[in-house]
Amino acid sequence: MHFKANSCRHVLIKKTLQLMKITTILLFSACLTASAGGLAQDVTLSVNNVKLEKIFKEIKKQTGYVFFYDAAVLQGAKSVNVHVKNKSLEGVLKDVLEGQPLDFSIEQKTITIFKKTGYAEGGMPVNYASPPASATPAPVSMITGTVKDAEGKPLAGVSVLIKSSKGVQRGASTGADGSFSVDADAGEVLEFSMIGYQKKSVTVGQSKSLTVIMDIEATLGGEVVVIGYGTQKKRDVIGSISTIKSDVFENPTGSTNFNAQLQGQAAGVSVQSSSGRLGASVDIKVRGLSSISAGTSPLWVIDGVPIVTSTGITNNGSAEQSPMDLINPADILSVDVLKDAAATSIYGSRGSNGVIIVTTKSGKSGKASLNVGYSAGISTLPSQKVGFLLDSKKWFQIKDEAKAAGGLSAYTMNDFYSKKVYATEFLTRQQAEAINNNWVDMGTRQGNFQSANFSASGGNDAARYFVSGLYRKDRSVMPGEDLERYGLRANLDLKPLKSLTMGTKVNVSVSKGNRGKNTSGGTEDGNVSGTAGGFSFLNQVMVPFTPIYSLADPTKYYNPYVENPVATSDPANLVESLDLYRILASVYAEYSIPYVTGLSLRSELSGDIIQANRNFWVSGNIRHDGTYGEDGATTTKNLNYNFYLKYNKNVGNHFLDMVAGTESQKGDQWIRTMRGRNLVGTYQQLGTPSLIDNVFSGLAGESMLKSYFGRANYKYMDKYLAGISVRRDGSSVFTSTYRWGNFVAFSAGWILSDEPFMRRFGTNNFLKLRGSYGQTGNASIPGHLDVT
């Protein structure tokens, strides 16, 4: 839907905001009421033989007090019976812990459970043991401080746990202004924790006053998503972006392409397999069809490289093998799908069908790690009930009835062979009725796959690395078809200077596959194309009385020119091999400008090169017109260069994030094809044919793109969001009159409730109203208005 300024939509938006604001106020009031009610210190309990953990949870539910304890402390504790009504919190705790080797302390709204230091005879607990007279106790100090978030705002309700070497644990929590105070010994550790934030530990030293900064957990409000030419916090994204994490791709699967695993993972993304063939391309649409004449596939960007998604090489009667299967799914860190105008307009003309950004893993500072994995599986066609298949007698009976209905005589074998001009062997009806073959079973087999991969990562602040390798072999359910792949990746990040970061990502992969056929033709022309066979042939052509081998000579195939899919899938009669070699590489350097906080320059150079070699050979045993061969090769290159500035600045309640730069792209393809008949020799290759049908070699698909782009995102009070992106594209595929085009999109949003507030009341969601609109020339880019 387009987000345009007209009175009806203004009314709709105004009403929506009023309704959501009222809802938020009611939710806030309800939460405060529930919270206030939970602060009462009277407890009512009636339970029998219940563990302490459940008692603590119920007390927390009734009072709002937080419990701190080490799980090991409760080991050996007895289950208890408690029956109290409106009894004080302290009295209930004494009853619960009576006869237990445990004690408690209450400080502010925190209850700390700890083990007593000694036991009397018979296992009864006693009070704390007094220290020996000669011992000098460590000095105890009052530690005060404030806990804040990364933007300097105080955090209320943060739990402060004192981890003592004596085994005694105490705790506190921060007030509304983020302040806390605890008694702690020198050398003890204060652990700060809060849902939605990373834990932080501070060792007590000489300072009596602390300021602690806590970072948001990356899995919640601090989650970062990849957008065009940069990243952004997910909570600040106004455009429509879906993120799929690495765990989706790490699970073993029978799919040969990682993009098939996107199915069902992102709203508005349609994923359909073009064929059941190994390595076949996957058709992906983002928010439906955007054109009925131009391309509808999204732009794919892997580690900043706009990649090639098709080899362009011909496959007679076979589904094209996609170069996407050369990407190792285990290398993927995340996939971000940019879906609307606000998100995709930064990519200009290439982003009109959506943008899918793939980010691979990088090394982390710290101890080196090594992961090795192996998986295997089998694949079969869905089980079929043979009962619905006709046997030969029933097949002839139906044919007889059909002819009788037209006043004709019974069906004969002459009727059956009338269009099979290239048949070499003929059955009588009596012979045919005695044969019953299930061609779905006879023409298929059980498939399988096995996959092995490894990855190693590590590094330090100056250098980080991630190296991985993949080997996978697939065996199709269709005879004569298999796919074998090898891959190696190396991602390296360096920081030679404090203000300079640079690195490279290189992926080298190879696949070798034998392609099967999938056409129902060839029965009337003697398989002159050499493409007859496959699952379509089994379903649409085969009848139950067709034998595999000749009745006269079992060492030969029955009617190999017209109706024998076993003969056409025999590697001795047909070869359709395709070898793919791919290098996907990028280098980058980013320099932070001294004395200008938040300003940096980034330069990226990347390339995607694919070499595809195809050999097609058909024996005269299954082609009536003699042997036939084709040889084809394509070299596809795509080079890309980006140079841009990044700037982000936070001043008080204002935050600005900007990107501006230029991009250049060049792509081309060199194609070589040769076709010939009456091949010389016995090798399964074109060789030197007696008859040459076609020879071609030349450049195709050459294109160049020059672009200038910019984006600015503004945030006020961490609540109000606005953004604009502008791009100017110049493409060589258009004439000089129409070569340049402008792409503009703007968006705005309002976070009705911030994430930390919502998390405090038990949910990870936040409310956001957002809208976007894009324009290029006189045509609008699809925008959106939604609430999340």
Tab-separated table of N, CA and C in Angstrom, residues 603-728:
chain	number	residue	atom	x	y	z
A	603	SER	N	35.958	1.447	1.802
A	603	SER	CA	36.144	1.089	0.402
A	603	SER	C	36.026	-0.423	0.276
A	604	GLU	N	35.279	-0.885	-0.735
A	604	GLU	CA	35.044	-2.316	-0.939
A	604	GLU	C	35.246	-2.672	-2.411
A	605	LEU	N	35.986	-3.727	-2.661
A	605	LEU	CA	36.175	-4.253	-4.008
A	605	LEU	C	35.822	-5.731	-3.979
A	606	SER	N	34.958	-6.165	-4.888
A	606	SER	CA	34.495	-7.543	-4.849
A	606	SER	C	34.288	-8.083	-6.255
A	607	GLY	N	34.276	-9.402	-6.341
A	607	GLY	CA	34.073	-10.049	-7.625
A	607	GLY	C	33.430	-11.414	-7.484
A	608	ASP	N	32.664	-11.780	-8.485
A	608	ASP	CA	32.025	-13.099	-8.547
A	608	ASP	C	32.303	-13.661	-9.933
A	609	ILE	N	33.061	-14.742	-10.000
A	609	ILE	CA	33.441	-15.347	-11.282
A	609	ILE	C	32.980	-16.801	-11.294
A	610	ILE	N	32.241	-17.177	-12.337
A	610	ILE	CA	31.731	-18.538	-12.463
A	610	ILE	C	32.139	-19.103	-13.823
A	611	GLN	N	32.723	-20.272	-13.805
A	611	GLN	CA	33.053	-21.001	-15.024
A	611	GLN	C	32.185	-22.252	-15.069
A	612	ALA	N	31.400	-22.400	-16.139
A	612	ALA	CA	30.517	-23.556	-16.298
A	612	ALA	C	30.903	-24.309	-17.575
A	613	ASN	N	31.163	-25.611	-17.452
A	613	ASN	CA	31.533	-26.456	-18.588
A	613	ASN	C	30.514	-27.587	-18.723
A	614	ARG	N	29.951	-27.733	-19.911
A	614	ARG	CA	28.905	-28.730	-20.135
A	614	ARG	C	29.283	-29.670	-21.259
A	615	ASN	N	29.073	-30.964	-21.042
A	615	ASN	CA	29.293	-31.973	-22.071
A	615	ASN	C	28.016	-32.792	-22.227
A	616	PHE	N	27.468	-32.802	-23.454
A	616	PHE	CA	26.240	-33.549	-23.742
A	616	PHE	C	26.551	-34.534	-24.860
A	617	TRP	N	26.305	-35.829	-24.604
A	617	TRP	CA	26.629	-36.871	-25.567
A	617	TRP	C	25.513	-37.914	-25.573
A	618	VAL	N	25.033	-38.261	-26.778
A	618	VAL	CA	23.951	-39.245	-26.924
A	618	VAL	C	24.417	-40.352	-27.854
A	619	SER	N	24.272	-41.586	-27.397
A	619	SER	CA	24.679	-42.743	-28.189
A	619	SER	C	23.657	-43.038	-29.294
A	620	GLY	N	24.145	-43.627	-30.378
A	620	GLY	CA	23.244	-44.084	-31.438
A	620	GLY	C	22.362	-45.237	-30.991
A	621	ASN	N	22.652	-45.805	-29.818
A	621	ASN	CA	21.801	-46.881	-29.293
A	621	ASN	C	20.426	-46.379	-28.873
A	622	ILE	N	20.298	-45.093	-28.519
A	622	ILE	CA	18.998	-44.553	-28.097
A	622	ILE	C	18.549	-43.400	-28.998
A	623	ARG	N	19.296	-43.148	-30.059
A	623	ARG	CA	18.940	-42.077	-31.005
A	623	ARG	C	19.025	-42.651	-32.412
A	624	HIS	N	17.913	-42.638	-33.128
A	624	HIS	CA	17.859	-43.333	-34.413
A	624	HIS	C	18.778	-42.707	-35.450
A	625	ASP	N	19.108	-41.420	-35.283
A	625	ASP	CA	19.908	-40.723	-36.290
A	625	ASP	C	21.393	-40.727	-35.964
A	626	GLY	N	21.850	-41.674	-35.137
A	626	GLY	CA	23.269	-41.800	-34.831
A	626	GLY	C	23.702	-40.962	-33.643
A	627	THR	N	24.988	-41.020	-33.338
A	627	THR	CA	25.512	-40.313	-32.175
A	627	THR	C	25.444	-38.802	-32.368
A	628	TYR	N	25.298	-38.102	-31.242
A	628	TYR	CA	25.147	-36.649	-31.267
A	628	TYR	C	25.873	-36.074	-30.055
A	629	GLY	N	26.481	-34.887	-30.212
A	629	GLY	CA	27.196	-34.289	-29.089
A	629	GLY	C	27.116	-32.780	-29.072
A	630	GLU	N	27.201	-32.227	-27.887
A	630	GLU	CA	27.262	-30.776	-27.696
A	630	GLU	C	28.344	-30.476	-26.668
A	631	ASP	N	29.006	-29.349	-26.855
A	631	ASP	CA	29.993	-28.891	-25.891
A	631	ASP	C	29.744	-27.411	-25.650
A	632	GLY	N	29.576	-27.044	-24.406
A	632	GLY	CA	29.275	-25.649	-24.091
A	632	GLY	C	30.036	-25.174	-22.877
A	633	ALA	N	30.356	-23.902	-22.857
A	633	ALA	CA	31.045	-23.312	-21.713
A	633	ALA	C	30.667	-21.843	-21.616
A	634	THR	N	30.507	-21.372	-20.389
A	634	THR	CA	30.267	-19.947	-20.161
A	634	THR	C	31.179	-19.471	-19.043
A	635	THR	N	31.715	-18.283	-19.231
A	635	THR	CA	32.500	-17.623	-18.187
A	635	THR	C	31.758	-16.351	-17.813
A	636	THR	N	31.241	-16.311	-16.585
A	636	THR	CA	30.444	-15.184	-16.115
A	636	THR	C	31.230	-14.409	-15.080
A	637	LYS	N	31.353	-13.099	-15.280
A	637	LYS	CA	32.105	-12.251	-14.367
A	637	LYS	C	31.250	-11.078	-13.901
A	638	ASN	N	31.371	-10.778	-12.625
A	638	ASN	CA	30.666	-9.628	-12.066
A	638	ASN	C	31.609	-8.938	-11.081
A	639	LEU	N	32.021	-7.710	-11.406
A	639	LEU	CA	32.949	-6.953	-10.556
A	639	LEU	C	32.219	-5.751	-9.975
A	640	ASN	N	32.514	-5.436	-8.720
A	640	ASN	CA	31.781	-4.376	-8.042
A	640	ASN	C	32.738	-3.567	-7.156
A	641	TYR	N	32.557	-2.247	-7.146
A	641	TYR	CA	33.388	-1.378	-6.306
A	641	TYR	C	32.489	-0.370	-5.596
A	642	ASN	N	32.666	-0.243	-4.278
A	642	ASN	CA	31.919	0.720	-3.467
A	642	ASN	C	32.897	1.622	-2.731
A	643	PHE	N	32.533	2.875	-2.618
A	643	PHE	CA	33.284	3.817	-1.788
A	643	PHE	C	32.261	4.740	-1.131
A	644	TYR	N	32.255	4.755	0.210
A	644	TYR	CA	31.250	5.583	0.866
A	644	TYR	C	31.730	6.043	2.244
A	645	LEU	N	31.078	7.101	2.720
A	645	LEU	CA	31.335	7.667	4.041
A	645	LEU	C	30.200	7.262	4.971
A	646	LYS	N	30.550	7.015	6.219
A	646	LYS	CA	29.552	6.707	7.242
A	646	LYS	C	29.722	7.686	8.398
A	647	TYR	N	28.596	8.144	8.916
A	647	TYR	CA	28.664	9.090	10.026
A	647	TYR	C	27.503	8.818	10.967
A	648	ASN	N	27.799	8.681	12.240
A	648	ASN	CA	26.738	8.579	13.237
A	648	ASN	C	27.133	9.392	14.461
A	649	LYS	N	26.154	10.074	14.994
A	649	LYS	CA	26.418	10.996	16.099
A	649	LYS	C	25.222	11.010	17.034
A	650	ASN	N	25.514	10.965	18.325
A	650	ASN	CA	24.482	11.013	19.353
A	650	ASN	C	24.722	12.243	20.214
A	651	VAL	N	23.787	13.195	20.175
A	651	VAL	CA	23.896	14.417	20.964
A	651	VAL	C	22.613	14.581	21.765
A	652	GLY	N	22.697	14.350	23.051
A	652	GLY	CA	21.508	14.467	23.889
A	652	GLY	C	20.424	13.499	23.443
A	653	ASN	N	19.275	14.035	23.099
A	653	ASN	CA	18.136	13.217	22.652
A	653	ASN	C	18.139	12.997	21.148
A	654	HIS	N	19.158	13.455	20.454
A	654	HIS	CA	19.191	13.363	19.002
A	654	HIS	C	20.242	12.348	18.555
A	655	PHE	N	19.848	11.521	17.596
A	655	PHE	CA	20.803	10.567	17.026
A	655	PHE	C	20.674	10.604	15.504
A	656	LEU	N	21.806	10.709	14.832
A	656	LEU	CA	21.829	10.800	13.376
A	656	LEU	C	22.771	9.742	12.814
A	657	ASP	N	22.310	9.028	11.814
A	657	ASP	CA	23.113	7.995	11.142
A	657	ASP	C	23.035	8.255	9.645
A	658	MET	N	24.185	8.462	8.987
A	658	MET	CA	24.198	8.844	7.572
A	658	MET	C	25.194	7.993	6.793
A	659	VAL	N	24.869	7.780	5.517
A	659	VAL	CA	25.750	7.087	4.576
A	659	VAL	C	25.658	7.811	3.242
A	660	ALA	N	26.793	8.027	2.592
A	660	ALA	CA	26.804	8.637	1.265
A	660	ALA	C	27.994	8.085	0.494
A	661	GLY	N	27.773	7.731	-0.786
A	661	GLY	CA	28.877	7.176	-1.549
A	661	GLY	C	28.546	6.902	-2.994
A	662	THR	N	29.407	6.126	-3.609
A	662	THR	CA	29.255	5.786	-5.025
A	662	THR	C	29.534	4.305	-5.232
A	663	GLU	N	28.955	3.755	-6.274
A	663	GLU	CA	29.129	2.335	-6.595
A	663	GLU	C	29.294	2.167	-8.092
A	664	SER	N	30.172	1.260	-8.482
A	664	SER	CA	30.378	0.928	-9.896
A	664	SER	C	30.320	-0.587	-10.052
A	665	GLN	N	29.644	-1.031	-11.091
A	665	GLN	CA	29.508	-2.462	-11.329
A	665	GLN	C	29.667	-2.761	-12.809
A	666	LYS	N	30.358	-3.862	-13.112
A	666	LYS	CA	30.522	-4.305	-14.489
A	666	LYS	C	30.334	-5.807	-14.546
A	667	GLY	N	29.555	-6.248	-15.507
A	667	GLY	CA	29.321	-7.682	-15.670
A	667	GLY	C	29.324	-8.075	-17.136
A	668	ASP	N	29.790	-9.286	-17.420
A	668	ASP	CA	29.739	-9.796	-18.784
A	668	ASP	C	29.806	-11.319	-18.758
A	669	GLN	N	29.605	-11.897	-19.929
A	669	GLN	CA	29.599	-13.354	-20.051
A	669	GLN	C	30.166	-13.743	-21.415
A	670	TRP	N	31.070	-14.706	-21.400
A	670	TRP	CA	31.621	-15.216	-22.651
A	670	TRP	C	31.060	-16.624	-22.859
A	671	ILE	N	30.452	-16.812	-24.035
A	671	ILE	CA	29.747	-18.069	-24.311
A	671	ILE	C	30.424	-18.809	-25.457
A	672	ARG	N	30.575	-20.130	-25.295
A	672	ARG	CA	31.108	-20.988	-26.358
A	672	ARG	C	30.204	-22.213	-26.500
A	673	THR	N	29.718	-22.479	-27.701
A	673	THR	CA	28.876	-23.655	-27.946
A	673	THR	C	29.291	-24.321	-29.258
A	674	MET	N	29.214	-25.659	-29.275
A	674	MET	CA	29.484	-26.454	-30.478
A	674	MET	C	28.542	-27.645	-30.489
A	675	ARG	N	28.009	-27.963	-31.679
A	675	ARG	CA	27.107	-29.097	-31.823
A	675	ARG	C	27.484	-29.881	-33.079
A	676	GLY	N	27.385	-31.221	-32.985
A	676	GLY	CA	27.720	-32.032	-34.147
A	676	GLY	C	27.094	-33.415	-34.089
A	677	ARG	N	27.043	-34.094	-35.255
A	677	ARG	CA	26.478	-35.454	-35.377
A	677	ARG	C	27.485	-36.383	-36.029
A	678	ASN	N	27.118	-37.670	-36.009
A	678	ASN	CA	27.991	-38.715	-36.577
A	678	ASN	C	29.402	-38.575	-36.001
A	679	LEU	N	29.477	-38.694	-34.703
A	679	LEU	CA	30.740	-38.481	-34.006
A	679	LEU	C	31.729	-39.586	-34.333
A	680	VAL	N	32.990	-39.201	-34.339
A	680	VAL	CA	34.071	-40.136	-34.652
A	680	VAL	C	34.667	-40.662	-33.350
A	681	GLY	N	34.876	-41.962	-33.266
A	681	GLY	CA	35.488	-42.552	-32.081
A	681	GLY	C	34.459	-43.023	-31.081
A	682	THR	N	34.962	-43.551	-29.976
A	682	THR	CA	34.086	-44.131	-28.955
A	682	THR	C	34.031	-43.307	-27.673
A	683	TYR	N	34.809	-42.231	-27.585
A	683	TYR	CA	34.768	-41.404	-26.390
A	683	TYR	C	33.425	-40.682	-26.280
A	684	GLN	N	32.957	-40.512	-25.053
A	684	GLN	CA	31.668	-39.849	-24.824
A	684	GLN	C	31.854	-38.330	-24.811
A	685	GLN	N	32.167	-37.808	-26.003
A	685	GLN	CA	32.413	-36.385	-26.143
A	685	GLN	C	32.172	-35.978	-27.587
A	686	LEU	N	32.111	-34.658	-27.808
A	686	LEU	CA	31.864	-34.171	-29.156
A	686	LEU	C	33.009	-34.526	-30.097
A	687	GLY	N	34.236	-34.336	-29.634
A	687	GLY	CA	35.385	-34.680	-30.469
A	687	GLY	C	35.384	-33.908	-31.779
A	688	THR	N	35.647	-34.655	-32.889
A	688	THR	CA	35.636	-34.065	-34.235
A	688	THR	C	34.490	-34.689	-35.013
A	689	PRO	N	33.323	-34.065	-35.008
A	689	PRO	CA	32.151	-34.679	-35.648
A	689	PRO	C	32.244	-34.639	-37.169
A	690	SER	N	31.591	-35.614	-37.800
A	690	SER	CA	31.531	-35.616	-39.262
A	690	SER	C	30.645	-34.498	-39.771
A	691	LEU	N	29.576	-34.195	-39.032
A	691	LEU	CA	28.659	-33.125	-39.409
A	691	LEU	C	28.624	-32.094	-38.281
A	692	ILE	N	28.976	-30.846	-38.582
A	692	ILE	CA	28.957	-29.767	-37.602
A	692	ILE	C	27.669	-28.977	-37.779
A	693	ASP	N	26.851	-28.931	-36.733
A	693	ASP	CA	25.580	-28.216	-36.802
A	693	ASP	C	25.709	-26.753	-36.385
A	694	ASN	N	26.582	-26.479	-35.416
A	694	ASN	CA	26.660	-25.102	-34.917
A	694	ASN	C	27.995	-24.888	-34.213
A	695	VAL	N	28.583	-23.696	-34.414
A	695	VAL	CA	29.775	-23.277	-33.681
A	695	VAL	C	29.606	-21.798	-33.361
A	696	PHE	N	29.764	-21.458	-32.085
A	696	PHE	CA	29.646	-20.050	-31.700
A	696	PHE	C	30.569	-19.772	-30.529
A	697	SER	N	31.170	-18.587	-30.558
A	697	SER	CA	31.953	-18.106	-29.433
A	697	SER	C	31.882	-16.591	-29.436
A	698	GLY	N	31.486	-16.026	-28.297
A	698	GLY	CA	31.378	-14.579	-28.279
A	698	GLY	C	30.936	-14.019	-26.943
A	699	LEU	N	30.948	-12.691	-26.861
A	699	LEU	CA	30.599	-11.967	-25.646
A	699	LEU	C	29.101	-11.732	-25.608
A	700	ALA	N	28.519	-11.837	-24.411
A	700	ALA	CA	27.080	-11.613	-24.249
A	700	ALA	C	26.823	-11.016	-22.879
A	701	GLY	N	25.702	-10.337	-22.762
A	701	GLY	CA	25.271	-9.830	-21.468
A	701	GLY	C	26.180	-8.812	-20.833
A	702	GLU	N	26.915	-8.043	-21.642
A	702	GLU	CA	27.802	-7.036	-21.052
A	702	GLU	C	26.982	-5.858	-20.539
A	703	SER	N	27.252	-5.441	-19.313
A	703	SER	CA	26.521	-4.313	-18.736
A	703	SER	C	27.389	-3.596	-17.725
A	704	MET	N	27.096	-2.302	-17.559
A	704	MET	CA	27.811	-1.483	-16.581
A	704	MET	C	26.814	-0.603	-15.850
A	705	LEU	N	27.104	-0.370	-14.580
A	705	LEU	CA	26.221	0.426	-13.742
A	705	LEU	C	27.060	1.407	-12.927
A	706	LYS	N	26.638	2.655	-12.925
A	706	LYS	CA	27.286	3.688	-12.116
A	706	LYS	C	26.217	4.318	-11.232
A	707	SER	N	26.487	4.423	-9.939
A	707	SER	CA	25.466	4.904	-9.026
A	707	SER	C	26.051	5.847	-7.982
A	708	TYR	N	25.176	6.723	-7.484
A	708	TYR	CA	25.468	7.586	-6.350
A	708	TYR	C	24.312	7.433	-5.366
A	709	PHE	N	24.633	7.273	-4.102
A	709	PHE	CA	23.565	6.978	-3.151
A	709	PHE	C	23.812	7.703	-1.831
A	710	GLY	N	22.735	7.829	-1.073
A	710	GLY	CA	22.824	8.437	0.249
A	710	GLY	C	21.636	8.013	1.098
A	711	ARG	N	21.857	7.960	2.397
A	711	ARG	CA	20.781	7.614	3.325
A	711	ARG	C	21.002	8.363	4.626
A	712	ALA	N	19.909	8.806	5.251
A	712	ALA	CA	19.982	9.480	6.547
A	712	ALA	C	18.846	8.972	7.425
A	713	ASN	N	19.173	8.545	8.624
A	713	ASN	CA	18.188	8.112	9.611
A	713	ASN	C	18.329	8.990	10.849
A	714	TYR	N	17.201	9.470	11.330
A	714	TYR	CA	17.190	10.373	12.489
A	714	TYR	C	16.296	9.783	13.573
A	715	LYS	N	16.772	9.875	14.819
A	715	LYS	CA	15.995	9.384	15.959
A	715	LYS	C	15.985	10.444	17.047
A	716	TYR	N	14.818	10.686	17.592
A	716	TYR	CA	14.668	11.682	18.641
A	716	TYR	C	14.095	11.031	19.901
A	717	MET	N	14.771	11.233	21.017
A	717	MET	CA	14.349	10.717	22.324
A	717	MET	C	14.188	9.194	22.300
A	718	ASP	N	14.946	8.548	21.411
A	718	ASP	CA	14.891	7.096	21.315
A	718	ASP	C	13.468	6.601	21.059
A	719	LYS	N	12.657	7.442	20.388
A	719	LYS	CA	11.244	7.118	20.230
A	719	LYS	C	10.711	7.476	18.851
A	720	TYR	N	11.084	8.632	18.338
A	720	TYR	CA	10.572	9.098	17.051
A	720	TYR	C	11.634	8.864	15.977
A	721	LEU	N	11.237	8.241	14.875
A	721	LEU	CA	12.171	7.825	13.833
A	721	LEU	C	11.771	8.411	12.490
A	722	ALA	N	12.770	8.771	11.708
A	722	ALA	CA	12.532	9.248	10.343
A	722	ALA	C	13.740	8.888	9.497
A	723	GLY	N	13.492	8.629	8.223
A	723	GLY	CA	14.592	8.271	7.344
A	723	GLY	C	14.308	8.624	5.901
A	724	ILE	N	15.368	8.841	5.147
A	724	ILE	CA	15.253	9.111	3.715
A	724	ILE	C	16.443	8.481	3.010
A	725	SER	N	16.208	7.914	1.846
A	725	SER	CA	17.297	7.365	1.027
A	725	SER	C	17.122	7.840	-0.401
A	726	VAL	N	18.244	8.152	-1.034
A	726	VAL	CA	18.256	8.688	-2.399
A	726	VAL	C	19.314	7.934	-3.190
A	727	ARG	N	18.991	7.590	-4.422
A	727	ARG	CA	19.969	6.934	-5.294
A	727	ARG	C	19.755	7.396	-6.734
A	728	ARG	N	20.865	7.541	-7.421
A	728	ARG	CA	20.829	7.880	-8.848
A	728	ARG	C	21.629	6.814	-9.587
